[in-house]
């Protein structure tokens, strides 16, 4: 008997919302309240108009809005509420952790973390209403089946259980057959092996528009996390008419472009590029690469490994470019960008067996086994259903969103893990500054000035992909000579690269008869600013 | 012939000559040897709106970066159906701010259509079944800047959104400077003792000639007029704007770092976005013309080699239109963008065809050869341009070299050709350019789908059973749905509906080499037949319904055919 339902999803909202679980739950308002809850001694600022989120930091030398920041985004797919739940609790959890961890506190005094938990508020509210269902797209109307009608054939909760289940029916022309692993599961028949299908399978619903298809044009349209300009699948309807085509995705891009100090990205959603390091694939011809720039493996490998460790990320899959936000952030904007699935984790004892006595081989069989062992079972047994056009229809299968559902204890653990992940990324950010600034008297009023510009941290000053895309401005080193005149050297030096723990020595020649007074400053969007002054009384 | 009869004939001829002058007086007098700046263009549009009694409606579809209105003129018969319900042609120009004469072509097209709407049967017929959406400038900021600021013939291509081209944190801080204040950005040259790359052309002192490798010249060319405004050691490296709106469309779009000017994402500029919004909201647009300059080209997609060639049926349409264009436009060649010109990712016309199913061309207006024949190699072209400027325009565009003091380079000379010396036609040739391109565009418009129903029949097929058959014909070249649009499902299928006192039992499309051979049945919702392939150009479809009626009498009702790009036809079933 399945014991998972829509209320279990809604109940696990941030603490501020636990009491509010009626059907008109002001979900977005609650998430924003949780995000913006004051925390003693901390800086919490709204991200900017058009994007609902909060900037989290601790007081430091540089204003929080000017510091390099880690951008955390959740809720790109409105049905991934577990991501929103985690993101909503992240600011408080991060600040609480900083109280216990001086290194994190130092990091938050130097950097900032932005959390955008609700990039598409309408979509989140919409997806939370009605029957529990997978709803990846935002609710803008769309003619999915190109028949001139819009959203005319979506799913129906036929048995009134509050869930849009899977629906199957016997069909000689069907492409599905009963799985050999467990009779509750259906697998696609492989004609090359002589297999024949005997079932048809879709989601719960009827043929509302009489075109012979079921649920082919339901409410909603564009999948935001496929609506960004990298690997965008032009021509596919659900990815939008452009990249971006939606207000929310455009606002997110504009935020990153205008904020300029976003130095890394973490997306909490359906995708993952942490459990498995993306393959390397440098730009080929006039195309952006579908994978990591070869040079970026140097930082991506250790950082991804440490993230996988704190997040317990396993069972990775290839992260193929298809318009995802994190893919755009890296490939087109050169930012270290990570995607974490938050939940969706199989935790089976090593010797687990299906009721048939077989060890599970397929992913679905493993999930089935996990469901059987869970308190809130996610697999709904198939049960007959009266259907106007599908004779012998049955409803059942995995409950929507069950695979990404966490109970209260799991949710707390997930928040804690994401705090560690954000901290790991923030602590890896490059710290660029002016090191040793020295002068050498060459005689006759001539002085050689040297400055060591260094980059510390796991991440380089600019990723190789940022250099390739020319989206990160070079580090600008300005030399200001308070007295005397510059004889040799550049007033403005542009450094395109400073690798992990790299440094560059710059030299200038100054002629002065008075006080030697020079200032060297560095300016970088993604690494912040620094300066050093040298004042020497000349004899 | 008697003397009296002859006199009568002569008198009648004289009367006739008075009644039909060789050039009829225009309702609205406009100059076609003049380039209109933005405010003049706006005034012309407003005067057309006022003069032509509801035929031209002008409205703004958006604002440019600097807040200028994006004026769109809709041409439609005020007594007829709404423009949006008819096949329509979209015409735009000047997406590149310096490519100005397309705007005059757009204005001329509007004017020509209106002035001849009663006079010429072909125009009258066209306007009876089609509408036009005309956007004379897609880049009003770039246009205004090109007109009223010092420029070259190639500068101000961009829009005016501030862009940090040199990535120093400042935007547009180091553009060209009109050092001699003559209103044009010309060249800088400096005499040098060593290292010279050029000499003054011994045959023509107005020209510079590159010396051969290993030879010492007397001058170096310093690039376009300008100074190092931001003190970074570079001159003119971050001028106004700095992007290309014709690389900004989501059609095999590639980012700025792979293709200069594409912008950070498609439709990031308000100008391209508002045009795209309009085009997407008007699926009745079946043809498109975009005017650029220069080179004398009639261009079609694909824009990049990686995009497969268009389906053969579509290519045949393009070829027929393009070849007709070559005849109407001497010195113009019909070309494929990537193959015959260069690769363009994210271009507007390729987007419109591949994503909206609109057949469209880019015309690169004006070829220098139109002036006085093909000059051959580039050096000769420069020489020829000066020569023709001197002969035909009495040196209007030549800026003689003059010495001046440059803050960074010291003594230099500035000179060369003014911004109007190339890419745009000399004013005296503008009207011909406008007319030839207009008639090409009207030819294209004339080939938009024209549907009719040559036959609609009801025949008894059994007791209480009737067969309704409709033939829908497209008299023109362009299909209601391009083959590529069908493949990509970017245009809603045409719909054939039977409604009234009847019940449809079965229906479908008659296919096969002999048309009554086979009924390709549509199983579901047979009363509303969907035609994903539409009606082919110069072709027809035959539709058939098998119906019953409650009273056993012949069916009463109506047949409707609705093609987004071909209009809507409704006809009562015969025998009612």
JSON list of N, CA, C and O in Angstrom, two decimals, chain B residues 23-70:
[
{"chain": "B", "resi": 23, "resn": "UNK", "atom": "N", "xyz": [3.50, 60.69, -66.16]},
{"chain": "B", "resi": 23, "resn": "UNK", "atom": "CA", "xyz": [3.74, 60.38, -64.74]},
{"chain": "B", "resi": 23, "resn": "UNK", "atom": "C", "xyz": [2.61, 61.02, -63.94]},
{"chain": "B", "resi": 23, "resn": "UNK", "atom": "O", "xyz": [2.59, 62.23, -63.73]},
{"chain": "B", "resi": 24, "resn": "UNK", "atom": "N", "xyz": [1.68, 60.20, -63.52]},
{"chain": "B", "resi": 24, "resn": "UNK", "atom": "CA", "xyz": [0.53, 60.76, -62.80]},
{"chain": "B", "resi": 24, "resn": "UNK", "atom": "C", "xyz": [0.96, 61.50, -61.54]},
{"chain": "B", "resi": 24, "resn": "UNK", "atom": "O", "xyz": [1.95, 61.13, -60.91]},
{"chain": "B", "resi": 25, "resn": "UNK", "atom": "N", "xyz": [0.25, 62.53, -61.21]},
{"chain": "B", "resi": 25, "resn": "UNK", "atom": "CA", "xyz": [0.57, 63.31, -60.01]},
{"chain": "B", "resi": 25, "resn": "UNK", "atom": "C", "xyz": [0.43, 62.43, -58.77]},
{"chain": "B", "resi": 25, "resn": "UNK", "atom": "O", "xyz": [-0.54, 61.69, -58.62]},
{"chain": "B", "resi": 26, "resn": "UNK", "atom": "N", "xyz": [1.43, 62.50, -57.93]},
{"chain": "B", "resi": 26, "resn": "UNK", "atom": "CA", "xyz": [1.39, 61.67, -56.71]},
{"chain": "B", "resi": 26, "resn": "UNK", "atom": "C", "xyz": [0.47, 62.32, -55.68]},
{"chain": "B", "resi": 26, "resn": "UNK", "atom": "O", "xyz": [0.43, 63.54, -55.55]},
{"chain": "B", "resi": 27, "resn": "UNK", "atom": "N", "xyz": [-0.21, 61.46, -54.98]},
{"chain": "B", "resi": 27, "resn": "UNK", "atom": "CA", "xyz": [-1.05, 61.95, -53.89]},
{"chain": "B", "resi": 27, "resn": "UNK", "atom": "C", "xyz": [-0.17, 62.54, -52.79]},
{"chain": "B", "resi": 27, "resn": "UNK", "atom": "O", "xyz": [-0.48, 63.53, -52.17]},
{"chain": "B", "resi": 28, "resn": "UNK", "atom": "N", "xyz": [0.94, 61.88, -52.57]},
{"chain": "B", "resi": 28, "resn": "UNK", "atom": "CA", "xyz": [1.89, 62.35, -51.56]},
{"chain": "B", "resi": 28, "resn": "UNK", "atom": "C", "xyz": [3.23, 62.51, -52.25]},
{"chain": "B", "resi": 28, "resn": "UNK", "atom": "O", "xyz": [3.79, 61.55, -52.79]},
{"chain": "B", "resi": 29, "resn": "UNK", "atom": "N", "xyz": [3.73, 63.73, -52.26]},
{"chain": "B", "resi": 29, "resn": "UNK", "atom": "CA", "xyz": [5.00, 63.98, -52.96]},
{"chain": "B", "resi": 29, "resn": "UNK", "atom": "C", "xyz": [6.16, 63.75, -51.99]},
{"chain": "B", "resi": 29, "resn": "UNK", "atom": "O", "xyz": [6.22, 64.37, -50.93]},
{"chain": "B", "resi": 30, "resn": "UNK", "atom": "N", "xyz": [7.04, 62.86, -52.39]},
{"chain": "B", "resi": 30, "resn": "UNK", "atom": "CA", "xyz": [8.21, 62.57, -51.55]},
{"chain": "B", "resi": 30, "resn": "UNK", "atom": "C", "xyz": [9.44, 62.55, -52.44]},
{"chain": "B", "resi": 30, "resn": "UNK", "atom": "O", "xyz": [9.35, 62.27, -53.63]},
{"chain": "B", "resi": 31, "resn": "UNK", "atom": "N", "xyz": [10.57, 62.83, -51.83]},
{"chain": "B", "resi": 31, "resn": "UNK", "atom": "CA", "xyz": [11.83, 62.81, -52.59]},
{"chain": "B", "resi": 31, "resn": "UNK", "atom": "C", "xyz": [12.45, 61.43, -52.48]},
{"chain": "B", "resi": 31, "resn": "UNK", "atom": "O", "xyz": [12.58, 60.88, -51.38]},
{"chain": "B", "resi": 32, "resn": "UNK", "atom": "N", "xyz": [12.84, 60.88, -53.63]},
{"chain": "B", "resi": 32, "resn": "UNK", "atom": "CA", "xyz": [13.49, 59.56, -53.62]},
{"chain": "B", "resi": 32, "resn": "UNK", "atom": "C", "xyz": [14.96, 59.66, -54.00]},
{"chain": "B", "resi": 32, "resn": "UNK", "atom": "O", "xyz": [15.56, 58.66, -54.39]},
{"chain": "B", "resi": 33, "resn": "UNK", "atom": "N", "xyz": [15.49, 60.84, -53.87]},
{"chain": "B", "resi": 33, "resn": "UNK", "atom": "CA", "xyz": [16.95, 60.98, -53.98]},
{"chain": "B", "resi": 33, "resn": "UNK", "atom": "C", "xyz": [17.50, 61.51, -52.66]},
{"chain": "B", "resi": 33, "resn": "UNK", "atom": "O", "xyz": [18.49, 62.22, -52.61]},
{"chain": "B", "resi": 34, "resn": "UNK", "atom": "N", "xyz": [16.81, 61.15, -51.60]},
{"chain": "B", "resi": 34, "resn": "UNK", "atom": "CA", "xyz": [17.12, 61.70, -50.29]},
{"chain": "B", "resi": 34, "resn": "UNK", "atom": "C", "xyz": [17.16, 60.57, -49.26]},
{"chain": "B", "resi": 34, "resn": "UNK", "atom": "O", "xyz": [16.31, 59.67, -49.28]},
{"chain": "B", "resi": 35, "resn": "UNK", "atom": "N", "xyz": [18.13, 60.62, -48.36]},
{"chain": "B", "resi": 35, "resn": "UNK", "atom": "CA", "xyz": [18.18, 59.66, -47.25]},
{"chain": "B", "resi": 35, "resn": "UNK", "atom": "C", "xyz": [17.52, 60.31, -46.04]},
{"chain": "B", "resi": 35, "resn": "UNK", "atom": "O", "xyz": [17.88, 61.43, -45.66]},
{"chain": "B", "resi": 36, "resn": "UNK", "atom": "N", "xyz": [16.58, 59.59, -45.47]},
{"chain": "B", "resi": 36, "resn": "UNK", "atom": "CA", "xyz": [15.77, 60.16, -44.38]},
{"chain": "B", "resi": 36, "resn": "UNK", "atom": "C", "xyz": [16.34, 59.78, -43.02]},
{"chain": "B", "resi": 36, "resn": "UNK", "atom": "O", "xyz": [16.55, 58.59, -42.74]},
{"chain": "B", "resi": 37, "resn": "UNK", "atom": "N", "xyz": [16.57, 60.79, -42.19]},
{"chain": "B", "resi": 37, "resn": "UNK", "atom": "CA", "xyz": [17.00, 60.43, -40.83]},
{"chain": "B", "resi": 37, "resn": "UNK", "atom": "C", "xyz": [15.77, 59.98, -40.04]},
{"chain": "B", "resi": 37, "resn": "UNK", "atom": "O", "xyz": [14.64, 59.95, -40.56]},
{"chain": "B", "resi": 38, "resn": "UNK", "atom": "N", "xyz": [15.98, 59.61, -38.80]},
{"chain": "B", "resi": 38, "resn": "UNK", "atom": "CA", "xyz": [14.90, 58.98, -38.04]},
{"chain": "B", "resi": 38, "resn": "UNK", "atom": "C", "xyz": [13.68, 59.88, -37.92]},
{"chain": "B", "resi": 38, "resn": "UNK", "atom": "O", "xyz": [12.54, 59.44, -38.10]},
{"chain": "B", "resi": 39, "resn": "UNK", "atom": "N", "xyz": [13.91, 61.15, -37.62]},
{"chain": "B", "resi": 39, "resn": "UNK", "atom": "CA", "xyz": [12.74, 62.01, -37.42]},
{"chain": "B", "resi": 39, "resn": "UNK", "atom": "C", "xyz": [12.04, 62.28, -38.76]},
{"chain": "B", "resi": 39, "resn": "UNK", "atom": "O", "xyz": [10.81, 62.33, -38.82]},
{"chain": "B", "resi": 40, "resn": "UNK", "atom": "N", "xyz": [12.83, 62.40, -39.83]},
{"chain": "B", "resi": 40, "resn": "UNK", "atom": "CA", "xyz": [12.21, 62.56, -41.16]},
{"chain": "B", "resi": 40, "resn": "UNK", "atom": "C", "xyz": [11.43, 61.30, -41.55]},
{"chain": "B", "resi": 40, "resn": "UNK", "atom": "O", "xyz": [10.33, 61.37, -42.09]},
{"chain": "B", "resi": 41, "resn": "UNK", "atom": "N", "xyz": [12.02, 60.17, -41.24]},
{"chain": "B", "resi": 41, "resn": "UNK", "atom": "CA", "xyz": [11.35, 58.90, -41.54]},
{"chain": "B", "resi": 41, "resn": "UNK", "atom": "C", "xyz": [10.03, 58.81, -40.79]},
{"chain": "B", "resi": 41, "resn": "UNK", "atom": "O", "xyz": [8.99, 58.41, -41.35]},
{"chain": "B", "resi": 42, "resn": "UNK", "atom": "N", "xyz": [10.06, 59.22, -39.54]},
{"chain": "B", "resi": 42, "resn": "UNK", "atom": "CA", "xyz": [8.83, 59.20, -38.73]},
{"chain": "B", "resi": 42, "resn": "UNK", "atom": "C", "xyz": [7.79, 60.12, -39.35]},
{"chain": "B", "resi": 42, "resn": "UNK", "atom": "O", "xyz": [6.60, 59.76, -39.45]},
{"chain": "B", "resi": 43, "resn": "UNK", "atom": "N", "xyz": [8.24, 61.28, -39.78]},
{"chain": "B", "resi": 43, "resn": "UNK", "atom": "CA", "xyz": [7.30, 62.22, -40.40]},
{"chain": "B", "resi": 43, "resn": "UNK", "atom": "C", "xyz": [6.70, 61.65, -41.69]},
{"chain": "B", "resi": 43, "resn": "UNK", "atom": "O", "xyz": [5.50, 61.82, -41.96]},
{"chain": "B", "resi": 44, "resn": "UNK", "atom": "N", "xyz": [7.54, 60.99, -42.47]},
{"chain": "B", "resi": 44, "resn": "UNK", "atom": "CA", "xyz": [7.04, 60.39, -43.72]},
{"chain": "B", "resi": 44, "resn": "UNK", "atom": "C", "xyz": [5.96, 59.35, -43.40]},
{"chain": "B", "resi": 44, "resn": "UNK", "atom": "O", "xyz": [4.90, 59.32, -44.02]},
{"chain": "B", "resi": 45, "resn": "UNK", "atom": "N", "xyz": [6.25, 58.52, -42.41]},
{"chain": "B", "resi": 45, "resn": "UNK", "atom": "CA", "xyz": [5.27, 57.50, -42.04]},
{"chain": "B", "resi": 45, "resn": "UNK", "atom": "C", "xyz": [3.96, 58.14, -41.58]},
{"chain": "B", "resi": 45, "resn": "UNK", "atom": "O", "xyz": [2.87, 57.70, -41.96]},
{"chain": "B", "resi": 46, "resn": "UNK", "atom": "N", "xyz": [4.08, 59.19, -40.78]},
{"chain": "B", "resi": 46, "resn": "UNK", "atom": "CA", "xyz": [2.88, 59.86, -40.30]},
{"chain": "B", "resi": 46, "resn": "UNK", "atom": "C", "xyz": [2.11, 60.51, -41.47]},
{"chain": "B", "resi": 46, "resn": "UNK", "atom": "O", "xyz": [0.87, 60.48, -41.49]},
{"chain": "B", "resi": 47, "resn": "UNK", "atom": "N", "xyz": [2.86, 61.05, -42.40]},
{"chain": "B", "resi": 47, "resn": "UNK", "atom": "CA", "xyz": [2.17, 61.70, -43.53]},
{"chain": "B", "resi": 47, "resn": "UNK", "atom": "C", "xyz": [1.49, 60.64, -44.40]},
{"chain": "B", "resi": 47, "resn": "UNK", "atom": "O", "xyz": [0.41, 60.88, -44.95]},
{"chain": "B", "resi": 48, "resn": "UNK", "atom": "N", "xyz": [2.08, 59.48, -44.51]},
{"chain": "B", "resi": 48, "resn": "UNK", "atom": "CA", "xyz": [1.42, 58.39, -45.26]},
{"chain": "B", "resi": 48, "resn": "UNK", "atom": "C", "xyz": [0.15, 57.96, -44.54]},
{"chain": "B", "resi": 48, "resn": "UNK", "atom": "O", "xyz": [-0.89, 57.74, -45.17]},
{"chain": "B", "resi": 49, "resn": "UNK", "atom": "N", "xyz": [0.26, 57.84, -43.24]},
{"chain": "B", "resi": 49, "resn": "UNK", "atom": "CA", "xyz": [-0.90, 57.44, -42.45]},
{"chain": "B", "resi": 49, "resn": "UNK", "atom": "C", "xyz": [-2.05, 58.43, -42.66]},
{"chain": "B", "resi": 49, "resn": "UNK", "atom": "O", "xyz": [-3.22, 58.04, -42.82]},
{"chain": "B", "resi": 50, "resn": "UNK", "atom": "N", "xyz": [-1.69, 59.71, -42.71]},
{"chain": "B", "resi": 50, "resn": "UNK", "atom": "CA", "xyz": [-2.72, 60.75, -42.87]},
{"chain": "B", "resi": 50, "resn": "UNK", "atom": "C", "xyz": [-3.25, 60.78, -44.30]},
{"chain": "B", "resi": 50, "resn": "UNK", "atom": "O", "xyz": [-4.43, 61.02, -44.53]},
{"chain": "B", "resi": 51, "resn": "UNK", "atom": "N", "xyz": [-2.36, 60.52, -45.26]},
{"chain": "B", "resi": 51, "resn": "UNK", "atom": "CA", "xyz": [-2.75, 60.73, -46.67]},
{"chain": "B", "resi": 51, "resn": "UNK", "atom": "C", "xyz": [-3.58, 59.59, -47.25]},
{"chain": "B", "resi": 51, "resn": "UNK", "atom": "O", "xyz": [-4.38, 59.81, -48.15]},
{"chain": "B", "resi": 52, "resn": "UNK", "atom": "N", "xyz": [-3.36, 58.38, -46.76]},
{"chain": "B", "resi": 52, "resn": "UNK", "atom": "CA", "xyz": [-3.91, 57.24, -47.48]},
{"chain": "B", "resi": 52, "resn": "UNK", "atom": "C", "xyz": [-5.15, 56.61, -46.84]},
{"chain": "B", "resi": 52, "resn": "UNK", "atom": "O", "xyz": [-5.41, 55.40, -46.98]},
{"chain": "B", "resi": 53, "resn": "UNK", "atom": "N", "xyz": [-5.88, 57.43, -46.13]},
{"chain": "B", "resi": 53, "resn": "UNK", "atom": "CA", "xyz": [-7.23, 57.07, -45.69]},
{"chain": "B", "resi": 53, "resn": "UNK", "atom": "C", "xyz": [-7.39, 55.71, -45.05]},
{"chain": "B", "resi": 53, "resn": "UNK", "atom": "O", "xyz": [-8.25, 54.92, -45.45]},
{"chain": "B", "resi": 54, "resn": "UNK", "atom": "N", "xyz": [-6.60, 55.42, -44.06]},
{"chain": "B", "resi": 54, "resn": "UNK", "atom": "CA", "xyz": [-6.79, 54.18, -43.31]},
{"chain": "B", "resi": 54, "resn": "UNK", "atom": "C", "xyz": [-6.06, 52.98, -43.88]},
{"chain": "B", "resi": 54, "resn": "UNK", "atom": "O", "xyz": [-6.04, 51.92, -43.26]},
{"chain": "B", "resi": 55, "resn": "UNK", "atom": "N", "xyz": [-5.45, 53.15, -45.05]},
{"chain": "B", "resi": 55, "resn": "UNK", "atom": "CA", "xyz": [-4.71, 52.02, -45.64]},
{"chain": "B", "resi": 55, "resn": "UNK", "atom": "C", "xyz": [-3.39, 51.76, -44.91]},
{"chain": "B", "resi": 55, "resn": "UNK", "atom": "O", "xyz": [-2.92, 50.64, -44.87]},
{"chain": "B", "resi": 56, "resn": "UNK", "atom": "N", "xyz": [-2.81, 52.82, -44.39]},
{"chain": "B", "resi": 56, "resn": "UNK", "atom": "CA", "xyz": [-1.52, 52.67, -43.69]},
{"chain": "B", "resi": 56, "resn": "UNK", "atom": "C", "xyz": [-1.74, 53.02, -42.22]},
{"chain": "B", "resi": 56, "resn": "UNK", "atom": "O", "xyz": [-2.23, 54.11, -41.91]},
{"chain": "B", "resi": 57, "resn": "UNK", "atom": "N", "xyz": [-1.41, 52.09, -41.37]},
{"chain": "B", "resi": 57, "resn": "UNK", "atom": "CA", "xyz": [-1.52, 52.36, -39.94]},
{"chain": "B", "resi": 57, "resn": "UNK", "atom": "C", "xyz": [-0.14, 52.22, -39.32]},
{"chain": "B", "resi": 57, "resn": "UNK", "atom": "O", "xyz": [0.55, 51.21, -39.53]},
{"chain": "B", "resi": 58, "resn": "UNK", "atom": "N", "xyz": [0.25, 53.23, -38.59]},
{"chain": "B", "resi": 58, "resn": "UNK", "atom": "CA", "xyz": [1.60, 53.26, -38.02]},
{"chain": "B", "resi": 58, "resn": "UNK", "atom": "C", "xyz": [1.50, 53.11, -36.51]},
{"chain": "B", "resi": 58, "resn": "UNK", "atom": "O", "xyz": [0.70, 53.78, -35.86]},
{"chain": "B", "resi": 59, "resn": "UNK", "atom": "N", "xyz": [2.30, 52.20, -35.99]},
{"chain": "B", "resi": 59, "resn": "UNK", "atom": "CA", "xyz": [2.33, 52.04, -34.53]},
{"chain": "B", "resi": 59, "resn": "UNK", "atom": "C", "xyz": [3.72, 51.60, -34.10]},
{"chain": "B", "resi": 59, "resn": "UNK", "atom": "O", "xyz": [4.51, 51.10, -34.91]},
{"chain": "B", "resi": 60, "resn": "UNK", "atom": "N", "xyz": [3.97, 51.82, -32.84]},
{"chain": "B", "resi": 60, "resn": "UNK", "atom": "CA", "xyz": [5.28, 51.44, -32.31]},
{"chain": "B", "resi": 60, "resn": "UNK", "atom": "C", "xyz": [5.18, 50.04, -31.72]},
{"chain": "B", "resi": 60, "resn": "UNK", "atom": "O", "xyz": [4.29, 49.75, -30.93]},
{"chain": "B", "resi": 61, "resn": "UNK", "atom": "N", "xyz": [6.12, 49.18, -32.11]},
{"chain": "B", "resi": 61, "resn": "UNK", "atom": "CA", "xyz": [6.10, 47.82, -31.55]},
{"chain": "B", "resi": 61, "resn": "UNK", "atom": "C", "xyz": [7.14, 47.66, -30.44]},
{"chain": "B", "resi": 61, "resn": "UNK", "atom": "O", "xyz": [7.32, 46.57, -29.91]},
{"chain": "B", "resi": 62, "resn": "UNK", "atom": "N", "xyz": [7.78, 48.75, -30.08]},
{"chain": "B", "resi": 62, "resn": "UNK", "atom": "CA", "xyz": [8.75, 48.65, -29.00]},
{"chain": "B", "resi": 62, "resn": "UNK", "atom": "C", "xyz": [9.63, 49.88, -28.99]},
{"chain": "B", "resi": 62, "resn": "UNK", "atom": "O", "xyz": [9.42, 50.82, -29.75]},
{"chain": "B", "resi": 63, "resn": "UNK", "atom": "N", "xyz": [10.61, 49.85, -28.13]},
{"chain": "B", "resi": 63, "resn": "UNK", "atom": "CA", "xyz": [11.54, 50.97, -28.02]},
{"chain": "B", "resi": 63, "resn": "UNK", "atom": "C", "xyz": [12.96, 50.45, -28.19]},
{"chain": "B", "resi": 63, "resn": "UNK", "atom": "O", "xyz": [13.29, 49.34, -27.75]},
{"chain": "B", "resi": 64, "resn": "UNK", "atom": "N", "xyz": [13.77, 51.28, -28.78]},
{"chain": "B", "resi": 64, "resn": "UNK", "atom": "CA", "xyz": [15.19, 50.93, -28.92]},
{"chain": "B", "resi": 64, "resn": "UNK", "atom": "C", "xyz": [15.90, 51.15, -27.59]},
{"chain": "B", "resi": 64, "resn": "UNK", "atom": "O", "xyz": [15.30, 51.66, -26.63]},
{"chain": "B", "resi": 65, "resn": "UNK", "atom": "N", "xyz": [17.16, 50.79, -27.56]},
{"chain": "B", "resi": 65, "resn": "UNK", "atom": "CA", "xyz": [17.96, 51.00, -26.34]},
{"chain": "B", "resi": 65, "resn": "UNK", "atom": "C", "xyz": [17.88, 52.45, -25.89]},
{"chain": "B", "resi": 65, "resn": "UNK", "atom": "O", "xyz": [17.73, 52.74, -24.70]},
{"chain": "B", "resi": 66, "resn": "UNK", "atom": "N", "xyz": [17.97, 53.38, -26.82]},
{"chain": "B", "resi": 66, "resn": "UNK", "atom": "CA", "xyz": [17.94, 54.80, -26.45]},
{"chain": "B", "resi": 66, "resn": "UNK", "atom": "C", "xyz": [16.52, 55.36, -26.38]},
{"chain": "B", "resi": 66, "resn": "UNK", "atom": "O", "xyz": [16.34, 56.57, -26.26]},
{"chain": "B", "resi": 67, "resn": "UNK", "atom": "N", "xyz": [15.55, 54.49, -26.50]},
{"chain": "B", "resi": 67, "resn": "UNK", "atom": "CA", "xyz": [14.16, 54.92, -26.29]},
{"chain": "B", "resi": 67, "resn": "UNK", "atom": "C", "xyz": [13.42, 55.39, -27.53]},
{"chain": "B", "resi": 67, "resn": "UNK", "atom": "O", "xyz": [12.34, 55.97, -27.41]},
{"chain": "B", "resi": 68, "resn": "UNK", "atom": "N", "xyz": [13.98, 55.14, -28.69]},
{"chain": "B", "resi": 68, "resn": "UNK", "atom": "CA", "xyz": [13.26, 55.53, -29.91]},
{"chain": "B", "resi": 68, "resn": "UNK", "atom": "C", "xyz": [12.19, 54.49, -30.23]},
{"chain": "B", "resi": 68, "resn": "UNK", "atom": "O", "xyz": [12.40, 53.29, -30.02]},
{"chain": "B", "resi": 69, "resn": "UNK", "atom": "N", "xyz": [11.09, 54.96, -30.78]},
{"chain": "B", "resi": 69, "resn": "UNK", "atom": "CA", "xyz": [10.02, 54.04, -31.16]},
{"chain": "B", "resi": 69, "resn": "UNK", "atom": "C", "xyz": [10.43, 53.21, -32.35]},
{"chain": "B", "resi": 69, "resn": "UNK", "atom": "O", "xyz": [11.06, 53.70, -33.29]},
{"chain": "B", "resi": 70, "resn": "UNK", "atom": "N", "xyz": [10.03, 51.96, -32.32]},
{"chain": "B", "resi": 70, "resn": "UNK", "atom": "CA", "xyz": [10.23, 51.06, -33.46]},
{"chain": "B", "resi": 70, "resn": "UNK", "atom": "C", "xyz": [8.94, 51.13, -34.27]},
{"chain": "B", "resi": 70, "resn": "UNK", "atom": "O", "xyz": [7.95, 50.44, -33.97]}
]
